């Protein structure tokens, strides 16, 4: 996405999910193939890319919940919950 001129938020990341909503490991939404965590059967986690039409910087509004692009550009946030199986990955939250 970045080579195509879009920004990708680096201040937030995906995460493990289990008994608690946010657990280890932290799963960055960027990186290089072959780097990062090793996925193992039994892991359940969320990926949460946030893509914007402008720069990568974001800011929090005064409600301490809402995140917006610092330059006012358009943005989109997607989230998928995934479970790693011995045969691959199961998408737990498919979009239909």
PDB file of N, CA and C in Angstrom:
ATOM      1  N   UNK A   1       0.806  -1.183   0.000  1.00  0.00           N
ATOM      2  CA  UNK A   1       0.000   0.000   0.000  1.00  0.00           C
ATOM      3  C   UNK A   1       0.857   1.258   0.000  1.00  0.00           C
ATOM      4  N   UNK A   2       1.912   1.245   0.778  1.00  0.00           N
ATOM      5  CA  UNK A   2       2.780   2.421   0.866  1.00  0.00           C
ATOM      6  C   UNK A   2       3.406   2.740  -0.491  1.00  0.00           C
ATOM      7  N   UNK A   3       3.915   1.740  -1.257  1.00  0.00           N
ATOM      8  CA  UNK A   3       4.465   2.070  -2.577  1.00  0.00           C
ATOM      9  C   UNK A   3       3.425   2.680  -3.523  1.00  0.00           C
ATOM     10  N   UNK A   4       2.145   2.452  -3.247  1.00  0.00           N
ATOM     11  CA  UNK A   4       1.079   3.009  -4.082  1.00  0.00           C
ATOM     12  C   UNK A   4       0.673   4.411  -3.653  1.00  0.00           C
ATOM     13  N   UNK A   5       1.358   4.965  -2.639  1.00  0.00           N
ATOM     14  CA  UNK A   5       1.080   6.325  -2.213  1.00  0.00           C
ATOM     15  C   UNK A   5       0.175   6.458  -1.007  1.00  0.00           C
ATOM     16  N   UNK A   6      -0.217   5.349  -0.410  1.00  0.00           N
ATOM     17  CA  UNK A   6      -1.059   5.392   0.778  1.00  0.00           C
ATOM     18  C   UNK A   6      -0.196   5.358   2.032  1.00  0.00           C
ATOM     19  N   UNK A   7      -0.708   5.925   3.116  1.00  0.00           N
ATOM     20  CA  UNK A   7      -0.035   5.835   4.403  1.00  0.00           C
ATOM     21  C   UNK A   7      -0.563   4.638   5.171  1.00  0.00           C
ATOM     22  N   UNK A   8       0.254   4.069   6.037  1.00  0.00           N
ATOM     23  CA  UNK A   8      -0.126   2.930   6.863  1.00  0.00           C
ATOM     24  C   UNK A   8       0.251   3.253   8.302  1.00  0.00           C
ATOM     25  N   UNK A   9      -0.739   3.290   9.190  1.00  0.00           N
ATOM     26  CA  UNK A   9      -0.488   3.647  10.591  1.00  0.00           C
ATOM     27  C   UNK A   9       0.489   2.665  11.219  1.00  0.00           C
ATOM     28  N   UNK A  10       1.507   3.192  11.868  1.00  0.00           N
ATOM     29  CA  UNK A  10       2.500   2.360  12.540  1.00  0.00           C
ATOM     30  C   UNK A  10       2.415   2.497  14.054  1.00  0.00           C
ATOM     31  N   UNK A  11       1.545   3.398  14.538  1.00  0.00           N
ATOM     32  CA  UNK A  11       1.400   3.612  15.978  1.00  0.00           C
ATOM     33  C   UNK A  11       0.509   2.568  16.641  1.00  0.00           C
ATOM     34  N   UNK A  12      -0.235   1.809  15.860  1.00  0.00           N
ATOM     35  CA  UNK A  12      -1.134   0.782  16.384  1.00  0.00           C
ATOM     36  C   UNK A  12      -0.781  -0.542  15.720  1.00  0.00           C
ATOM     37  N   UNK A  13      -1.220  -1.630  16.327  1.00  0.00           N
ATOM     38  CA  UNK A  13      -0.885  -2.951  15.796  1.00  0.00           C
ATOM     39  C   UNK A  13      -2.019  -3.921  16.082  1.00  0.00           C
ATOM     40  N   UNK A  14      -1.978  -5.042  15.397  1.00  0.00           N
ATOM     41  CA  UNK A  14      -2.859  -6.144  15.732  1.00  0.00           C
ATOM     42  C   UNK A  14      -2.361  -6.781  17.021  1.00  0.00           C
ATOM     43  N   UNK A  15      -3.069  -7.811  17.483  1.00  0.00           N
ATOM     44  CA  UNK A  15      -2.745  -8.379  18.791  1.00  0.00           C
ATOM     45  C   UNK A  15      -3.330  -9.769  18.931  1.00  0.00           C
ATOM     46  N   UNK A  16      -2.773 -10.506  19.875  1.00  0.00           N
ATOM     47  CA  UNK A  16      -3.361 -11.778  20.248  1.00  0.00           C
ATOM     48  C   UNK A  16      -4.713 -11.540  20.893  1.00  0.00           C
ATOM     49  N   UNK A  17      -5.562 -12.558  20.857  1.00  0.00           N
ATOM     50  CA  UNK A  17      -6.880 -12.463  21.491  1.00  0.00           C
ATOM     51  C   UNK A  17      -7.199 -13.812  22.113  1.00  0.00           C
ATOM     52  N   UNK A  18      -7.766 -13.791  23.298  1.00  0.00           N
ATOM     53  CA  UNK A  18      -8.082 -15.032  24.005  1.00  0.00           C
ATOM     54  C   UNK A  18      -9.037 -14.747  25.146  1.00  0.00           C
ATOM     55  N   UNK A  19      -8.588 -14.989  26.365  1.00  0.00           N
ATOM     56  CA  UNK A  19      -9.429 -14.680  27.530  1.00  0.00           C
ATOM     57  C   UNK A  19      -9.622 -13.174  27.684  1.00  0.00           C
ATOM     58  N   UNK A  20      -8.663 -12.414  27.197  1.00  0.00           N
ATOM     59  CA  UNK A  20      -8.757 -10.947  27.199  1.00  0.00           C
ATOM     60  C   UNK A  20      -8.771 -10.459  25.757  1.00  0.00           C
ATOM     61  N   UNK A  21      -9.339  -9.288  25.566  1.00  0.00           N
ATOM     62  CA  UNK A  21      -9.452  -8.730  24.218  1.00  0.00           C
ATOM     63  C   UNK A  21      -8.091  -8.451  23.595  1.00  0.00           C
ATOM     64  N   UNK A  22      -7.169  -7.895  24.372  1.00  0.00           N
ATOM     65  CA  UNK A  22      -5.831  -7.578  23.868  1.00  0.00           C
ATOM     66  C   UNK A  22      -4.803  -8.395  24.634  1.00  0.00           C
ATOM     67  N   UNK A  23      -4.134  -9.295  23.952  1.00  0.00           N
ATOM     68  CA  UNK A  23      -3.100 -10.149  24.534  1.00  0.00           C
ATOM     69  C   UNK A  23      -1.871 -10.132  23.628  1.00  0.00           C
ATOM     70  N   UNK A  24      -0.792 -10.692  24.132  1.00  0.00           N
ATOM     71  CA  UNK A  24       0.400 -10.912  23.313  1.00  0.00           C
ATOM     72  C   UNK A  24       0.064 -12.003  22.294  1.00  0.00           C
ATOM     73  N   UNK A  25       0.724 -11.999  21.169  1.00  0.00           N
ATOM     74  CA  UNK A  25       1.790 -11.103  20.748  1.00  0.00           C
ATOM     75  C   UNK A  25       1.228  -9.865  20.055  1.00  0.00           C
ATOM     76  N   UNK A  26       2.045  -8.829  20.005  1.00  0.00           N
ATOM     77  CA  UNK A  26       1.711  -7.666  19.197  1.00  0.00           C
ATOM     78  C   UNK A  26       2.002  -8.028  17.741  1.00  0.00           C
ATOM     79  N   UNK A  27       1.101  -7.686  16.842  1.00  0.00           N
ATOM     80  CA  UNK A  27       1.220  -8.051  15.428  1.00  0.00           C
ATOM     81  C   UNK A  27       1.225  -6.769  14.589  1.00  0.00           C
ATOM     82  N   UNK A  28       2.415  -6.270  14.221  1.00  0.00           N
ATOM     83  CA  UNK A  28       2.478  -5.044  13.414  1.00  0.00           C
ATOM     84  C   UNK A  28       1.759  -5.218  12.076  1.00  0.00           C
ATOM     85  N   UNK A  29       1.233  -4.142  11.565  1.00  0.00           N
ATOM     86  CA  UNK A  29       0.537  -4.157  10.275  1.00  0.00           C
ATOM     87  C   UNK A  29       1.473  -3.848   9.117  1.00  0.00           C
ATOM     88  N   UNK A  30       2.744  -3.951   9.344  1.00  0.00           N
ATOM     89  CA  UNK A  30       3.744  -3.665   8.318  1.00  0.00           C
ATOM     90  C   UNK A  30       4.968  -4.530   8.615  1.00  0.00           C
ATOM     91  N   UNK A  31       5.886  -4.587   7.696  1.00  0.00           N
ATOM     92  CA  UNK A  31       7.109  -5.350   7.901  1.00  0.00           C
ATOM     93  C   UNK A  31       7.606  -5.928   6.597  1.00  0.00           C
ATOM     94  N   UNK A  32       8.573  -6.807   6.717  1.00  0.00           N
ATOM     95  CA  UNK A  32       9.152  -7.466   5.556  1.00  0.00           C
ATOM     96  C   UNK A  32       8.862  -8.957   5.645  1.00  0.00           C
ATOM     97  N   UNK A  33       8.552  -9.593   4.519  1.00  0.00           N
ATOM     98  CA  UNK A  33       8.306 -11.036   4.530  1.00  0.00           C
ATOM     99  C   UNK A  33       9.465 -11.791   5.174  1.00  0.00           C
ATOM    100  N   UNK A  34       9.131 -12.738   6.034  1.00  0.00           N
ATOM    101  CA  UNK A  34      10.149 -13.545   6.706  1.00  0.00           C
ATOM    102  C   UNK A  34      10.589 -12.987   8.039  1.00  0.00           C
ATOM    103  N   UNK A  35      10.181 -11.762   8.371  1.00  0.00           N
ATOM    104  CA  UNK A  35      10.506 -11.153   9.664  1.00  0.00           C
ATOM    105  C   UNK A  35       9.263 -11.164  10.544  1.00  0.00           C
ATOM    106  N   UNK A  36       9.451 -10.972  11.835  1.00  0.00           N
ATOM    107  CA  UNK A  36       8.306 -10.882  12.741  1.00  0.00           C
ATOM    108  C   UNK A  36       8.044 -12.191  13.449  1.00  0.00           C
ATOM    109  N   UNK A  37       6.848 -12.297  14.022  1.00  0.00           N
ATOM    110  CA  UNK A  37       6.506 -13.475  14.811  1.00  0.00           C
ATOM    111  C   UNK A  37       6.315 -14.689  13.905  1.00  0.00           C
ATOM    112  N   UNK A  38       6.527 -15.857  14.475  1.00  0.00           N
ATOM    113  CA  UNK A  38       6.273 -17.107  13.772  1.00  0.00           C
ATOM    114  C   UNK A  38       4.881 -17.582  14.157  1.00  0.00           C
ATOM    115  N   UNK A  39       4.037 -17.791  13.170  1.00  0.00           N
ATOM    116  CA  UNK A  39       2.678 -18.254  13.439  1.00  0.00           C
ATOM    117  C   UNK A  39       2.699 -19.744  13.727  1.00  0.00           C
ATOM    118  N   UNK A  40       1.981 -20.135  14.791  1.00  0.00           N
ATOM    119  CA  UNK A  40       1.926 -21.538  15.203  1.00  0.00           C
ATOM    120  C   UNK A  40       0.478 -21.956  15.375  1.00  0.00           C
ATOM    121  N   UNK A  41       0.189 -23.221  15.081  1.00  0.00           N
ATOM    122  CA  UNK A  41      -1.161 -23.749  15.258  1.00  0.00           C
ATOM    123  C   UNK A  41      -1.634 -23.480  16.683  1.00  0.00           C
ATOM    124  N   UNK A  42      -2.880 -23.031  16.798  1.00  0.00           N
ATOM    125  CA  UNK A  42      -3.466 -22.720  18.098  1.00  0.00           C
ATOM    126  C   UNK A  42      -3.495 -21.233  18.415  1.00  0.00           C
ATOM    127  N   UNK A  43      -2.694 -20.441  17.712  1.00  0.00           N
ATOM    128  CA  UNK A  43      -2.684 -18.993  17.957  1.00  0.00           C
ATOM    129  C   UNK A  43      -3.960 -18.365  17.403  1.00  0.00           C
ATOM    130  N   UNK A  44      -4.502 -17.401  18.143  1.00  0.00           N
ATOM    131  CA  UNK A  44      -5.636 -16.613  17.683  1.00  0.00           C
ATOM    132  C   UNK A  44      -5.253 -15.155  17.840  1.00  0.00           C
ATOM    133  N   UNK A  45      -5.440 -14.382  16.783  1.00  0.00           N
ATOM    134  CA  UNK A  45      -5.028 -12.986  16.847  1.00  0.00           C
ATOM    135  C   UNK A  45      -5.850 -12.147  15.880  1.00  0.00           C
ATOM    136  N   UNK A  46      -5.727 -10.845  16.030  1.00  0.00           N
ATOM    137  CA  UNK A  46      -6.405  -9.880  15.165  1.00  0.00           C
ATOM    138  C   UNK A  46      -5.364  -9.117  14.364  1.00  0.00           C
ATOM    139  N   UNK A  47      -5.678  -8.861  13.117  1.00  0.00           N
ATOM    140  CA  UNK A  47      -4.879  -7.926  12.330  1.00  0.00           C
ATOM    141  C   UNK A  47      -5.762  -6.707  12.094  1.00  0.00           C
ATOM    142  N   UNK A  48      -5.171  -5.515  12.185  1.00  0.00           N
ATOM    143  CA  UNK A  48      -5.962  -4.285  12.161  1.00  0.00           C
ATOM    144  C   UNK A  48      -5.307  -3.187  11.333  1.00  0.00           C
ATOM    145  N   UNK A  49      -5.118  -3.397  10.036  1.00  0.00           N
ATOM    146  CA  UNK A  49      -4.493  -2.333   9.249  1.00  0.00           C
ATOM    147  C   UNK A  49      -5.359  -1.081   9.190  1.00  0.00           C
ATOM    148  N   UNK A  50      -4.692   0.057   9.295  1.00  0.00           N
ATOM    149  CA  UNK A  50      -5.335   1.363   9.147  1.00  0.00           C
ATOM    150  C   UNK A  50      -4.606   2.069   8.012  1.00  0.00           C
ATOM    151  N   UNK A  51      -5.326   2.324   6.945  1.00  0.00           N
ATOM    152  CA  UNK A  51      -4.737   2.886   5.732  1.00  0.00           C
ATOM    153  C   UNK A  51      -5.314   4.277   5.505  1.00  0.00           C
ATOM    154  N   UNK A  52      -4.454   5.205   5.080  1.00  0.00           N
ATOM    155  CA  UNK A  52      -4.943   6.550   4.809  1.00  0.00           C
ATOM    156  C   UNK A  52      -4.428   7.076   3.481  1.00  0.00           C
ATOM    157  N   UNK A  53      -5.153   8.052   2.957  1.00  0.00           N
ATOM    158  CA  UNK A  53      -4.781   8.618   1.666  1.00  0.00           C
ATOM    159  C   UNK A  53      -3.671   9.650   1.797  1.00  0.00           C
ATOM    160  N   UNK A  54      -3.289   9.986   3.010  1.00  0.00           N
ATOM    161  CA  UNK A  54      -2.230  10.966   3.237  1.00  0.00           C
ATOM    162  C   UNK A  54      -1.077  10.373   4.026  1.00  0.00           C
ATOM    163  N   UNK A  55      -0.508  11.189   4.904  1.00  0.00           N
ATOM    164  CA  UNK A  55       0.645  10.784   5.711  1.00  0.00           C
ATOM    165  C   UNK A  55       0.238   9.764   6.779  1.00  0.00           C
ATOM    166  N   UNK A  56       1.230   9.125   7.404  1.00  0.00           N
ATOM    167  CA  UNK A  56       0.999   8.044   8.367  1.00  0.00           C
ATOM    168  C   UNK A  56       0.658   8.518   9.774  1.00  0.00           C
ATOM    169  N   UNK A  57       0.790   9.790  10.053  1.00  0.00           N
ATOM    170  CA  UNK A  57       0.602  10.276  11.415  1.00  0.00           C
ATOM    171  C   UNK A  57      -0.879  10.363  11.777  1.00  0.00           C
ATOM    172  N   UNK A  58      -1.176  10.021  13.040  1.00  0.00           N
ATOM    173  CA  UNK A  58      -2.536  10.096  13.564  1.00  0.00           C
ATOM    174  C   UNK A  58      -2.538  10.887  14.863  1.00  0.00           C
ATOM    175  N   UNK A  59      -3.734  11.282  15.293  1.00  0.00           N
ATOM    176  CA  UNK A  59      -3.872  11.938  16.594  1.00  0.00           C
ATOM    177  C   UNK A  59      -5.166  11.462  17.238  1.00  0.00           C
ATOM    178  N   UNK A  60      -5.192  11.509  18.570  1.00  0.00           N
ATOM    179  CA  UNK A  60      -6.382  11.146  19.333  1.00  0.00           C
ATOM    180  C   UNK A  60      -7.178  12.407  19.635  1.00  0.00           C
ATOM    181  N   UNK A  61      -8.498  12.300  19.525  1.00  0.00           N
ATOM    182  CA  UNK A  61      -9.348  13.426  19.871  1.00  0.00           C
ATOM    183  C   UNK A  61      -9.536  13.490  21.384  1.00  0.00           C
ATOM    184  N   UNK A  62     -10.181  14.533  21.851  1.00  0.00           N
ATOM    185  CA  UNK A  62     -10.299  14.776  23.292  1.00  0.00           C
ATOM    186  C   UNK A  62     -11.097  13.707  24.024  1.00  0.00           C
ATOM    187  N   UNK A  63     -11.871  12.873  23.307  1.00  0.00           N
ATOM    188  CA  UNK A  63     -12.605  11.801  23.985  1.00  0.00           C
ATOM    189  C   UNK A  63     -11.698  10.620  24.337  1.00  0.00           C
ATOM    190  N   UNK A  64     -10.409  10.709  23.952  1.00  0.00           N
ATOM    191  CA  UNK A  64      -9.405   9.670  24.222  1.00  0.00           C
ATOM    192  C   UNK A  64      -9.771   8.314  23.625  1.00  0.00           C
ATOM    193  N   UNK A  65     -10.601   8.306  22.598  1.00  0.00           N
ATOM    194  CA  UNK A  65     -10.972   7.065  21.924  1.00  0.00           C
ATOM    195  C   UNK A  65     -10.848   7.218  20.408  1.00  0.00           C
ATOM    196  N   UNK A  66     -11.362   8.328  19.897  1.00  0.00           N
ATOM    197  CA  UNK A  66     -11.392   8.552  18.457  1.00  0.00           C
ATOM    198  C   UNK A  66     -10.003   8.892  17.934  1.00  0.00           C
ATOM    199  N   UNK A  67      -9.599   8.176  16.877  1.00  0.00           N
ATOM    200  CA  UNK A  67      -8.312   8.406  16.231  1.00  0.00           C
ATOM    201  C   UNK A  67      -8.590   8.952  14.836  1.00  0.00           C
ATOM    202  N   UNK A  68      -7.906  10.030  14.471  1.00  0.00           N
ATOM    203  CA  UNK A  68      -8.062  10.645  13.151  1.00  0.00           C
ATOM    204  C   UNK A  68      -6.685  10.861  12.537  1.00  0.00           C
ATOM    205  N   UNK A  69      -6.656  11.055  11.239  1.00  0.00           N
ATOM    206  CA  UNK A  69      -5.388  11.367  10.582  1.00  0.00           C
ATOM    207  C   UNK A  69      -4.958  12.769  10.984  1.00  0.00           C
ATOM    208  N   UNK A  70      -3.676  12.947  11.200  1.00  0.00           N
ATOM    209  CA  UNK A  70      -3.156  14.246  11.635  1.00  0.00           C
ATOM    210  C   UNK A  70      -3.317  15.307  10.553  1.00  0.00           C
ATOM    211  N   UNK A  71      -3.283  14.880   9.270  1.00  0.00           N
ATOM    212  CA  UNK A  71      -3.390  15.854   8.181  1.00  0.00           C
ATOM    213  C   UNK A  71      -4.808  15.990   7.627  1.00  0.00           C
ATOM    214  N   UNK A  72      -5.781  15.307   8.251  1.00  0.00           N
ATOM    215  CA  UNK A  72      -7.170  15.407   7.809  1.00  0.00           C
ATOM    216  C   UNK A  72      -7.515  14.568   6.595  1.00  0.00           C
ATOM    217  N   UNK A  73      -6.598  13.703   6.159  1.00  0.00           N
ATOM    218  CA  UNK A  73      -6.863  12.865   4.984  1.00  0.00           C
ATOM    219  C   UNK A  73      -7.850  11.752   5.333  1.00  0.00           C
ATOM    220  N   UNK A  74      -8.425  11.142   4.294  1.00  0.00           N
ATOM    221  CA  UNK A  74      -9.350  10.030   4.483  1.00  0.00           C
ATOM    222  C   UNK A  74      -8.600   8.800   4.970  1.00  0.00           C
ATOM    223  N   UNK A  75      -9.301   7.946   5.726  1.00  0.00           N
ATOM    224  CA  UNK A  75      -8.683   6.733   6.256  1.00  0.00           C
ATOM    225  C   UNK A  75      -9.712   5.613   6.320  1.00  0.00           C
ATOM    226  N   UNK A  76      -9.216   4.389   6.384  1.00  0.00           N
ATOM    227  CA  UNK A  76     -10.065   3.214   6.560  1.00  0.00           C
ATOM    228  C   UNK A  76      -9.383   2.275   7.542  1.00  0.00           C
ATOM    229  N   UNK A  77     -10.177   1.624   8.379  1.00  0.00           N
ATOM    230  CA  UNK A  77      -9.660   0.688   9.381  1.00  0.00           C
ATOM    231  C   UNK A  77     -10.426  -0.614   9.216  1.00  0.00           C
ATOM    232  N   UNK A  78      -9.697  -1.696   9.054  1.00  0.00           N
ATOM    233  CA  UNK A  78     -10.286  -3.019   8.913  1.00  0.00           C
ATOM    234  C   UNK A  78      -9.744  -3.907  10.014  1.00  0.00           C
ATOM    235  N   UNK A  79     -10.545  -4.864  10.460  1.00  0.00           N
ATOM    236  CA  UNK A  79     -10.063  -5.803  11.473  1.00  0.00           C
ATOM    237  C   UNK A  79     -10.567  -7.197  11.139  1.00  0.00           C
ATOM    238  N   UNK A  80      -9.650  -8.136  11.194  1.00  0.00           N
ATOM    239  CA  UNK A  80      -9.977  -9.544  11.036  1.00  0.00           C
ATOM    240  C   UNK A  80      -9.457 -10.299  12.246  1.00  0.00           C
ATOM    241  N   UNK A  81     -10.251 -11.243  12.740  1.00  0.00           N
ATOM    242  CA  UNK A  81      -9.787 -12.169  13.770  1.00  0.00           C
ATOM    243  C   UNK A  81      -9.449 -13.474  13.065  1.00  0.00           C
ATOM    244  N   UNK A  82      -8.274 -14.011  13.361  1.00  0.00           N
ATOM    245  CA  UNK A  82      -7.757 -15.197  12.678  1.00  0.00           C
ATOM    246  C   UNK A  82      -7.350 -16.259  13.683  1.00  0.00           C
ATOM    247  N   UNK A  83      -7.492 -17.516  13.295  1.00  0.00           N
ATOM    248  CA  UNK A  83      -7.036 -18.636  14.121  1.00  0.00           C
ATOM    249  C   UNK A  83      -6.128 -19.506  13.262  1.00  0.00           C
ATOM    250  N   UNK A  84      -4.943 -19.790  13.761  1.00  0.00           N
ATOM    251  CA  UNK A  84      -3.979 -20.611  13.025  1.00  0.00           C
ATOM    252  C   UNK A  84      -4.276 -22.077  13.318  1.00  0.00           C
ATOM    253  N   UNK A  85      -4.470 -22.859  12.267  1.00  0.00           N
ATOM    254  CA  UNK A  85      -4.725 -24.292  12.388  1.00  0.00           C
ATOM    255  C   UNK A  85      -3.517 -25.054  11.852  1.00  0.00           C
ATOM    256  N   UNK A  86      -3.460 -26.357  12.060  1.00  0.00           N
ATOM    257  CA  UNK A  86      -2.351 -27.129  11.478  1.00  0.00           C
ATOM    258  C   UNK A  86      -2.315 -27.055   9.948  1.00  0.00           C
ATOM    259  N   UNK A  87      -3.463 -26.733   9.337  1.00  0.00           N
ATOM    260  CA  UNK A  87      -3.553 -26.698   7.878  1.00  0.00           C
ATOM    261  C   UNK A  87      -3.521 -25.304   7.271  1.00  0.00           C
ATOM    262  N   UNK A  88      -3.453 -24.274   8.103  1.00  0.00           N
ATOM    263  CA  UNK A  88      -3.463 -22.915   7.562  1.00  0.00           C
ATOM    264  C   UNK A  88      -4.072 -21.937   8.541  1.00  0.00           C
ATOM    265  N   UNK A  89      -4.834 -20.999   8.019  1.00  0.00           N
ATOM    266  CA  UNK A  89      -5.448 -19.955   8.843  1.00  0.00           C
ATOM    267  C   UNK A  89      -6.946 -19.925   8.580  1.00  0.00           C
ATOM    268  N   UNK A  90      -7.723 -19.873   9.654  1.00  0.00           N
ATOM    269  CA  UNK A  90      -9.174 -19.743   9.567  1.00  0.00           C
ATOM    270  C   UNK A  90      -9.542 -18.291   9.888  1.00  0.00           C
ATOM    271  N   UNK A  91     -10.311 -17.664   9.025  1.00  0.00           N
ATOM    272  CA  UNK A  91     -10.792 -16.305   9.280  1.00  0.00           C
ATOM    273  C   UNK A  91     -12.051 -16.423  10.132  1.00  0.00           C
ATOM    274  N   UNK A  92     -11.989 -15.907  11.359  1.00  0.00           N
ATOM    275  CA  UNK A  92     -13.108 -16.011  12.287  1.00  0.00           C
ATOM    276  C   UNK A  92     -14.152 -14.923  12.072  1.00  0.00           C
ATOM    277  N   UNK A  93     -13.769 -13.842  11.428  1.00  0.00           N
ATOM    278  CA  UNK A  93     -14.682 -12.716  11.202  1.00  0.00           C
ATOM    279  C   UNK A  93     -14.733 -12.380   9.711  1.00  0.00           C
ATOM    280  N   UNK A  94     -15.252 -13.297   8.878  1.00  0.00           N
ATOM    281  CA  UNK A  94     -15.278 -13.020   7.436  1.00  0.00           C
ATOM    282  C   UNK A  94     -16.259 -11.905   7.098  1.00  0.00           C
ATOM    283  N   UNK A  95     -15.936 -11.159   6.061  1.00  0.00           N
ATOM    284  CA  UNK A  95     -16.845 -10.135   5.539  1.00  0.00           C
ATOM    285  C   UNK A  95     -17.648 -10.776   4.424  1.00  0.00           C
ATOM    286  N   UNK A  96     -18.928 -10.656   4.491  1.00  0.00           N
ATOM    287  CA  UNK A  96     -19.767 -11.250   3.439  1.00  0.00           C
ATOM    288  C   UNK A  96     -20.638 -10.222   2.802  1.00  0.00           C
TER     289      UNK A  96
END
